[in-house]
Coordinates of C-alpha atoms in Angstrom, one line a residue:
X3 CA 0.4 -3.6 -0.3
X4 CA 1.0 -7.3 -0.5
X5 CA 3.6 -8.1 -3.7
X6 CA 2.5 -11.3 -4.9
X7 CA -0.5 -12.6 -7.0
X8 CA -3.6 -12.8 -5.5
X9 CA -7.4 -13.9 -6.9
X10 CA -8.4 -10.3 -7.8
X11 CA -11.3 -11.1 -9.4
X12 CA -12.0 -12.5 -5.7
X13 CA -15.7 -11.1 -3.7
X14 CA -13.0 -9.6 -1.6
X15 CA -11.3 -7.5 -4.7
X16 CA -14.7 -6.2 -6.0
X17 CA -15.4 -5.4 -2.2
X18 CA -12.6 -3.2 -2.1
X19 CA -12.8 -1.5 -5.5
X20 CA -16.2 -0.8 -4.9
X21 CA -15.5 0.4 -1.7
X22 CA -13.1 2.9 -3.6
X23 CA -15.8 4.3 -6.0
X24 CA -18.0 4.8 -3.1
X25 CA -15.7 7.2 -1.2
X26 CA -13.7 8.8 -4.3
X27 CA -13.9 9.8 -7.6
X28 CA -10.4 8.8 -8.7
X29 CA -9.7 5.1 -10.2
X30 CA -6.0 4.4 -10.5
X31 CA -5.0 1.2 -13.0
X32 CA -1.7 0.3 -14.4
X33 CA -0.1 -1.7 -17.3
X34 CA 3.3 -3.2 -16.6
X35 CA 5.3 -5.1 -18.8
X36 CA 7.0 -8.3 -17.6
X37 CA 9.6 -10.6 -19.0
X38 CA 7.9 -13.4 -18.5
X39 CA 4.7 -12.8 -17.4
X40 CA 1.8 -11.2 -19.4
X41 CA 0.2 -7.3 -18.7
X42 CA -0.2 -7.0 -15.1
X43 CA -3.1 -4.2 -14.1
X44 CA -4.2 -2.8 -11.1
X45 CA -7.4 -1.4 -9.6
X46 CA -7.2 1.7 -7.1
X47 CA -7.4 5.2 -5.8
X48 CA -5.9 7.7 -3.4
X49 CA -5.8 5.2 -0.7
X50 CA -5.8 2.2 -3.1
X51 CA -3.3 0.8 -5.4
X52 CA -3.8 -3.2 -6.2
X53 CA -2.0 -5.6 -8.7
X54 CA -3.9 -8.0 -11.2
X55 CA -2.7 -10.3 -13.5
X56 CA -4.0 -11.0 -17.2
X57 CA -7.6 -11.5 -17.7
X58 CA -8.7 -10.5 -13.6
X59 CA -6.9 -7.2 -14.0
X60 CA -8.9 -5.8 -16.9
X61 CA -12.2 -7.5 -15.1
X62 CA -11.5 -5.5 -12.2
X63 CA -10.7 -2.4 -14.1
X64 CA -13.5 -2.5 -16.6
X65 CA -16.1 -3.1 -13.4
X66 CA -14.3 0.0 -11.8
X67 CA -15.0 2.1 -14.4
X68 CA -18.2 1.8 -15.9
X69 CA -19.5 4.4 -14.3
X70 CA -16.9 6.7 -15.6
X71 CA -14.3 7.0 -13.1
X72 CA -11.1 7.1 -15.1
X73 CA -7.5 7.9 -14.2
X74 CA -5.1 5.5 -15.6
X75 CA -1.2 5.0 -14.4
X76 CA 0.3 3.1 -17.1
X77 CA 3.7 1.5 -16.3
X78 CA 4.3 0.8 -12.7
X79 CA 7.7 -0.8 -13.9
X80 CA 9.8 -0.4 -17.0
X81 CA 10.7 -3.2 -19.0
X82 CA 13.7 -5.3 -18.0
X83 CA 15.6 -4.1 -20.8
X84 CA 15.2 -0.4 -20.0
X85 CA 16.6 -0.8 -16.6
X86 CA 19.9 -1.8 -17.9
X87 CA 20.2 0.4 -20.6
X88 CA 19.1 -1.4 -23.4
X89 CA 16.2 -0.7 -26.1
X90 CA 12.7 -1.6 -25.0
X91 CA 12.0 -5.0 -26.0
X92 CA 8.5 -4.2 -27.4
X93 CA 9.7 -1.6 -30.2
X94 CA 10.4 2.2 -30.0
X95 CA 9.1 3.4 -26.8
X96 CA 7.0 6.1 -28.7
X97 CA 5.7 3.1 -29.8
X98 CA 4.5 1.3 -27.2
X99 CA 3.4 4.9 -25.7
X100 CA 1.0 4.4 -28.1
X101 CA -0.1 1.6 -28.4
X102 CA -0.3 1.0 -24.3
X103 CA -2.9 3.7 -24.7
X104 CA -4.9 2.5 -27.3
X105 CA -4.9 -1.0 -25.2
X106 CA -5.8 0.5 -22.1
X107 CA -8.4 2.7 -23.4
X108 CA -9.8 -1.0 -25.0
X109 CA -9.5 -3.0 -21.6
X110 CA -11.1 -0.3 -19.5
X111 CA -13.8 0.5 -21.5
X112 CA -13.4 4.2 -21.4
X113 CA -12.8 6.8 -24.1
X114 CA -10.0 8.8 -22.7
X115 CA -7.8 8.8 -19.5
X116 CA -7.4 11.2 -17.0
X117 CA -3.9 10.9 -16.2
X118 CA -1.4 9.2 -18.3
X119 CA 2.2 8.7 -16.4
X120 CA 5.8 7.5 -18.2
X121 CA 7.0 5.1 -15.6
X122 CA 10.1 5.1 -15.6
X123 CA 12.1 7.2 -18.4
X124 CA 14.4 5.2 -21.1
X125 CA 17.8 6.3 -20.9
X126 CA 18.4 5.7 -24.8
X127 CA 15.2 8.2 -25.9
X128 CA 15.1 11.6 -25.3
X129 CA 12.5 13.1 -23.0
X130 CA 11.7 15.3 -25.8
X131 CA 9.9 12.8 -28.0
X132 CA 8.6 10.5 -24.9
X133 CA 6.5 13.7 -23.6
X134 CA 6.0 14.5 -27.5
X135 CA 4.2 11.1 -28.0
X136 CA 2.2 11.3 -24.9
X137 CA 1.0 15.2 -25.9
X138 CA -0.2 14.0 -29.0
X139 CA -2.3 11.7 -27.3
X140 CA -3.6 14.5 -25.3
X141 CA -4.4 16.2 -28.8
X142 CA -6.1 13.3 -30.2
X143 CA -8.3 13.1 -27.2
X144 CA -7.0 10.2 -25.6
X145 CA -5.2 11.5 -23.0
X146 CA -6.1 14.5 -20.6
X147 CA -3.2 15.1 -18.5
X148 CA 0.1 13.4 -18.8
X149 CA 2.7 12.6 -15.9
X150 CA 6.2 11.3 -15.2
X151 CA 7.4 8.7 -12.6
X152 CA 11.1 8.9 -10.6
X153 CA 12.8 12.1 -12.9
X154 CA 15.2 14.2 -11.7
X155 CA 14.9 18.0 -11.5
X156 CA 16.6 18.1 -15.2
X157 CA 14.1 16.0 -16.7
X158 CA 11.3 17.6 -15.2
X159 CA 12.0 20.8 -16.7
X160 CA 12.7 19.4 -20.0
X161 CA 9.7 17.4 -20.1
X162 CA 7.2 20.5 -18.9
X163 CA 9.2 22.3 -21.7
X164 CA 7.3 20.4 -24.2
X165 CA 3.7 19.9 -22.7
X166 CA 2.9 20.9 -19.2
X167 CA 3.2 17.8 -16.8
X168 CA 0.3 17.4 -14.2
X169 CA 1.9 15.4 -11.9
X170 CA 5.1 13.4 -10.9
X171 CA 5.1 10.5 -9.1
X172 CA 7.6 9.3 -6.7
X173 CA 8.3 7.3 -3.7
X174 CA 7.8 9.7 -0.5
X175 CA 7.0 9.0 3.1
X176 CA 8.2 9.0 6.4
X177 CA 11.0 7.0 5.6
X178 CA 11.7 8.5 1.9
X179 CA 12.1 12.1 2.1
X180 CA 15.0 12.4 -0.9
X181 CA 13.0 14.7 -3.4
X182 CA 13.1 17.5 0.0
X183 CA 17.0 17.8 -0.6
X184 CA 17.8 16.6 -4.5
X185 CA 15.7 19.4 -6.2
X186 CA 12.4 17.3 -7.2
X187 CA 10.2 18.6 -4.6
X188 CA 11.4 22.7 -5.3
X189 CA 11.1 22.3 -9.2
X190 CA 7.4 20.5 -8.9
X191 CA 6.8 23.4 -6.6
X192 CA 8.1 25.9 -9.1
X193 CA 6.1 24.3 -12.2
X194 CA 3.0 24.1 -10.7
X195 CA 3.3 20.2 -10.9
X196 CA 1.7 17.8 -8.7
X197 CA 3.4 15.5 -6.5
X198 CA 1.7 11.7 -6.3
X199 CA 3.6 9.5 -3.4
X200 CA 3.8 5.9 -4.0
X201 CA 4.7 3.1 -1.5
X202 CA 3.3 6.3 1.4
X203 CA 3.7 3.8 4.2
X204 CA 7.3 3.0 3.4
X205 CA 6.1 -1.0 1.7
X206 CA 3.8 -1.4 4.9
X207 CA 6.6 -0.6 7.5
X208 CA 4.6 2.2 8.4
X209 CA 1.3 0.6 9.1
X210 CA 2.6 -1.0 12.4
X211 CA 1.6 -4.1 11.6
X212 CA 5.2 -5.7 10.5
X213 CA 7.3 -6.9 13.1
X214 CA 8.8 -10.0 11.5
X215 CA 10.7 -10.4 8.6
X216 CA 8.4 -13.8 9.2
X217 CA 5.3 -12.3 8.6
X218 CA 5.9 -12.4 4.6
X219 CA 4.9 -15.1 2.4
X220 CA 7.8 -17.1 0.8
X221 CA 6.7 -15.2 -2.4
X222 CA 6.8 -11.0 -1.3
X223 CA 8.7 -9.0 -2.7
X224 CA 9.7 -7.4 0.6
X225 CA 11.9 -10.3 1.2
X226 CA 14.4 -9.1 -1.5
X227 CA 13.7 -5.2 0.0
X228 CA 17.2 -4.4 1.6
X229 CA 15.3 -1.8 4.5
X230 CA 13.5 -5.4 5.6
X231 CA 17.0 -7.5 5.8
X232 CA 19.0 -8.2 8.9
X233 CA 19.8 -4.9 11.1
X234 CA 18.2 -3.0 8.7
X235 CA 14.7 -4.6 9.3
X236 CA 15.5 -4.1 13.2
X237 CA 16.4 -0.6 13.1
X238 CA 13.9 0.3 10.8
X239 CA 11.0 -1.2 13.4
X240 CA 12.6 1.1 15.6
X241 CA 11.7 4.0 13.6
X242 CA 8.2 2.5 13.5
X243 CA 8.4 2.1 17.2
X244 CA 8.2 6.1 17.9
X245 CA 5.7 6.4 15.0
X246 CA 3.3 4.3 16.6
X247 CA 4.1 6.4 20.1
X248 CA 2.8 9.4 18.4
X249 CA 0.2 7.9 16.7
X250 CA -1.1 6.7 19.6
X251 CA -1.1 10.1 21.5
X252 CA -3.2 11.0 18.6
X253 CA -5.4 8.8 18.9
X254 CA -4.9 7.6 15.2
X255 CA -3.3 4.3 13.6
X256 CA 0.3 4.7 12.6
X257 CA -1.2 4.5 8.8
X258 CA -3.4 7.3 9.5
X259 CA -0.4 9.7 11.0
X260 CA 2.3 8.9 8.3
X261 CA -0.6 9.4 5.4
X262 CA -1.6 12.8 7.3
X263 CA 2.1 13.6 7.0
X264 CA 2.2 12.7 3.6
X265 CA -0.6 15.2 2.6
X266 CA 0.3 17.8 4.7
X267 CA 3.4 17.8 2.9
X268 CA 1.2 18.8 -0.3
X269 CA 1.5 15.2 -1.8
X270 CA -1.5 12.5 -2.8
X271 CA -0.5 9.5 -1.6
X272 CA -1.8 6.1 -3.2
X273 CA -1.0 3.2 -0.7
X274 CA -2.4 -0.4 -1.6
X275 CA -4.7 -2.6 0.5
X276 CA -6.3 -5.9 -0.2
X277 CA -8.7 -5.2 3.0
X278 CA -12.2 -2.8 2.6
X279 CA -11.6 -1.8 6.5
X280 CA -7.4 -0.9 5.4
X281 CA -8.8 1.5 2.4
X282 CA -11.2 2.7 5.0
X283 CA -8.5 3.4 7.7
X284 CA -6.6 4.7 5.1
X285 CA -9.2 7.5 3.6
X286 CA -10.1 8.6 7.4
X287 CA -6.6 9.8 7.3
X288 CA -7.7 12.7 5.2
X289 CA -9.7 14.5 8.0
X290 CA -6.7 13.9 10.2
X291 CA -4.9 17.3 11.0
X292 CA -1.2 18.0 11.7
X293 CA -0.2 20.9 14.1
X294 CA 2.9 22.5 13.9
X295 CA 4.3 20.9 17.5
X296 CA 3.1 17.3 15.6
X297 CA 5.0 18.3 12.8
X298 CA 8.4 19.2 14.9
X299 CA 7.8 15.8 17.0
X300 CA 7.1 13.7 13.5
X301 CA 10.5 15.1 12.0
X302 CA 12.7 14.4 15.1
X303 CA 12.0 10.6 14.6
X304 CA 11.9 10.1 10.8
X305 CA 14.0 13.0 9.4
X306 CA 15.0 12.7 5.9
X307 CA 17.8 9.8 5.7
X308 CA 16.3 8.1 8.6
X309 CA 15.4 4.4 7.4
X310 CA 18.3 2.2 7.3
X311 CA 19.1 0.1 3.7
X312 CA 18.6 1.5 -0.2
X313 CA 15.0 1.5 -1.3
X314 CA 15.9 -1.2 -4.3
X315 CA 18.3 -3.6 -4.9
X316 CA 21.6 -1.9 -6.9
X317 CA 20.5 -3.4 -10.2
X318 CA 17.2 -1.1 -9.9
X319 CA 18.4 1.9 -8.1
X320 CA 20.2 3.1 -12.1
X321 CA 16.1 3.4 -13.3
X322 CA 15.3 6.4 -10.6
X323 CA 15.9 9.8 -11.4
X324 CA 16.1 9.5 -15.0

């Protein structure tokens, strides 16, 4: 996934999207609130996950969907007010749960959504009446099946409590293996809840194809990611290193082992691509099989805690596990 703006309503773009609707039957989208940009949106799937901007977002997401592929994820990042403890800066978030429906239901050109998320939770509302909102969606018609996004084990449980959850999404892969030890993983397991994995290839780490700090633009967000500063981007490409190896005795891409991992572990997995032959790579990993020696050989060389540096800066690491 590349982190900076790009022409999505480029030939490329509606290459890749309708690449995605060819091979699956899952759209992903997204809303996110900026401080001083407008609505940002994204077009993907499974193996696709893209950010738009304004007026190319909803072109892309209303071409996705017209012939009825609908699952929306509204709220890839919460607002900047949110993170630091504040109230929303758009009104009550029951609110703008609302209302964020209402307008994605408008841009999209559908009558309901598949699968609404909460990205991330507000530490000033209860859980209670964020999941109530979202189930009365779900009653109006709206709203299908409704999700949270980096909770802890408490919050799960609370939330479920109120209207059953059909999925949680996280970060998880290779080099993020935290919801195996913290309680996440047991309690979605206990529920019955799904598990979604975002950023599956570790921010493109895992792909193989990074071996510079160089090789982003002046403008990726990677270059602010502590795991791709200083020794931490080194030893990190180590771990890559002895991914590749066993990719290669495969007879796979790097990609294609650590999102075979991913759903052997149970999860879905939704990495981005800007490239039709990437989302290609990336759904072949789903006929790629892991045997139990694989398995052993894959956990000796990312085992959880392996990747070196925080997965956000400090000032975003308070808005996980809410």
């Amino acid at each position: 996934m590349h982190y900076r703006e790009h022409a999505y309503d480029s030939p490329a773009t509606f290459k890749v999207v309708h690449g995605t609707k060819q091979k699956s039957s899952v759209i992903h989208t997204a809303v996110r609130a900026t401080r001083h940009r407008g609505p940002q949106r994204s077009a993907g799937r499974h193996s696709l996950r893209r950010w738009a901007q304004g007026e190319s977002g909803e072109c892309v997401s209303a071409w996705a969907l017209r012939d009825r592929y609908s699952c929306l994820f509204l709220g890839s990042d919460p607002p900047p007010a949110v993170q630091s403890g504040g109230a929303a800066p758009t009104g009550p978030l029951v609110t703008v749960i609302r209302r964020s429906a209402d307008r994605s239901l408008r841009h999209l050109g559908t009558d309901h959504i598949d699968l609404y998320y909460l990205h991330r939770v507000d530490p000033n509302v209860p859980i209670e009446e964020s999941v109530g909102a979202m189930a009365e969606l779900v009653q109006a018609g709206k709203v299908r099946h409704i999700g949270l996004c980096e909770v802890s084990p408490t919050t799960i449980a609370r939330a479920h409590a109120v209207h059953p959850l059909a999925a949680v999404q996280t970060e998880y892969s290779l080099f993020e293996r935290g919801i195996e030890h913290d309680g996440v993983l047991d309690t979605l397991h206990g529920l019955g809840i799904g598990l979604v994995a975002y950023s599956p290839l570790g921010r493109g780490f895992l792909s193989g194809a990074i071996t510079s700090p160089d090789d982003f633009a002046a403008d990726d967000f990677r270059r602010t990611d502590l795991r791709f500063q200083g020794k931490n981007f080194h030893r990190n490409l180590a771990v890559v290193d002895q991914v590749r190896r066993l990719a290669t005795e495969k007879g796979v891409t790097p990609s294609q082992l650590a999102l075979a991992w991913t759903l052997h572990q149970g999860a879905v997995p939704i990495p981005g691509t800007k490239r039709r032959r990437y989302l290609e790579e990336n759904i072949d990993a789903t006929a790629v099989t892991i045997t139990p020696a694989e398995l052993a050989a894959i956990d000796a060389v990312a085992p959880h805690g392996v990747a070196s540096g925080d997965r956000y800066a400090p000032e975003l690491m308070g808005s996980l596990n809410g």
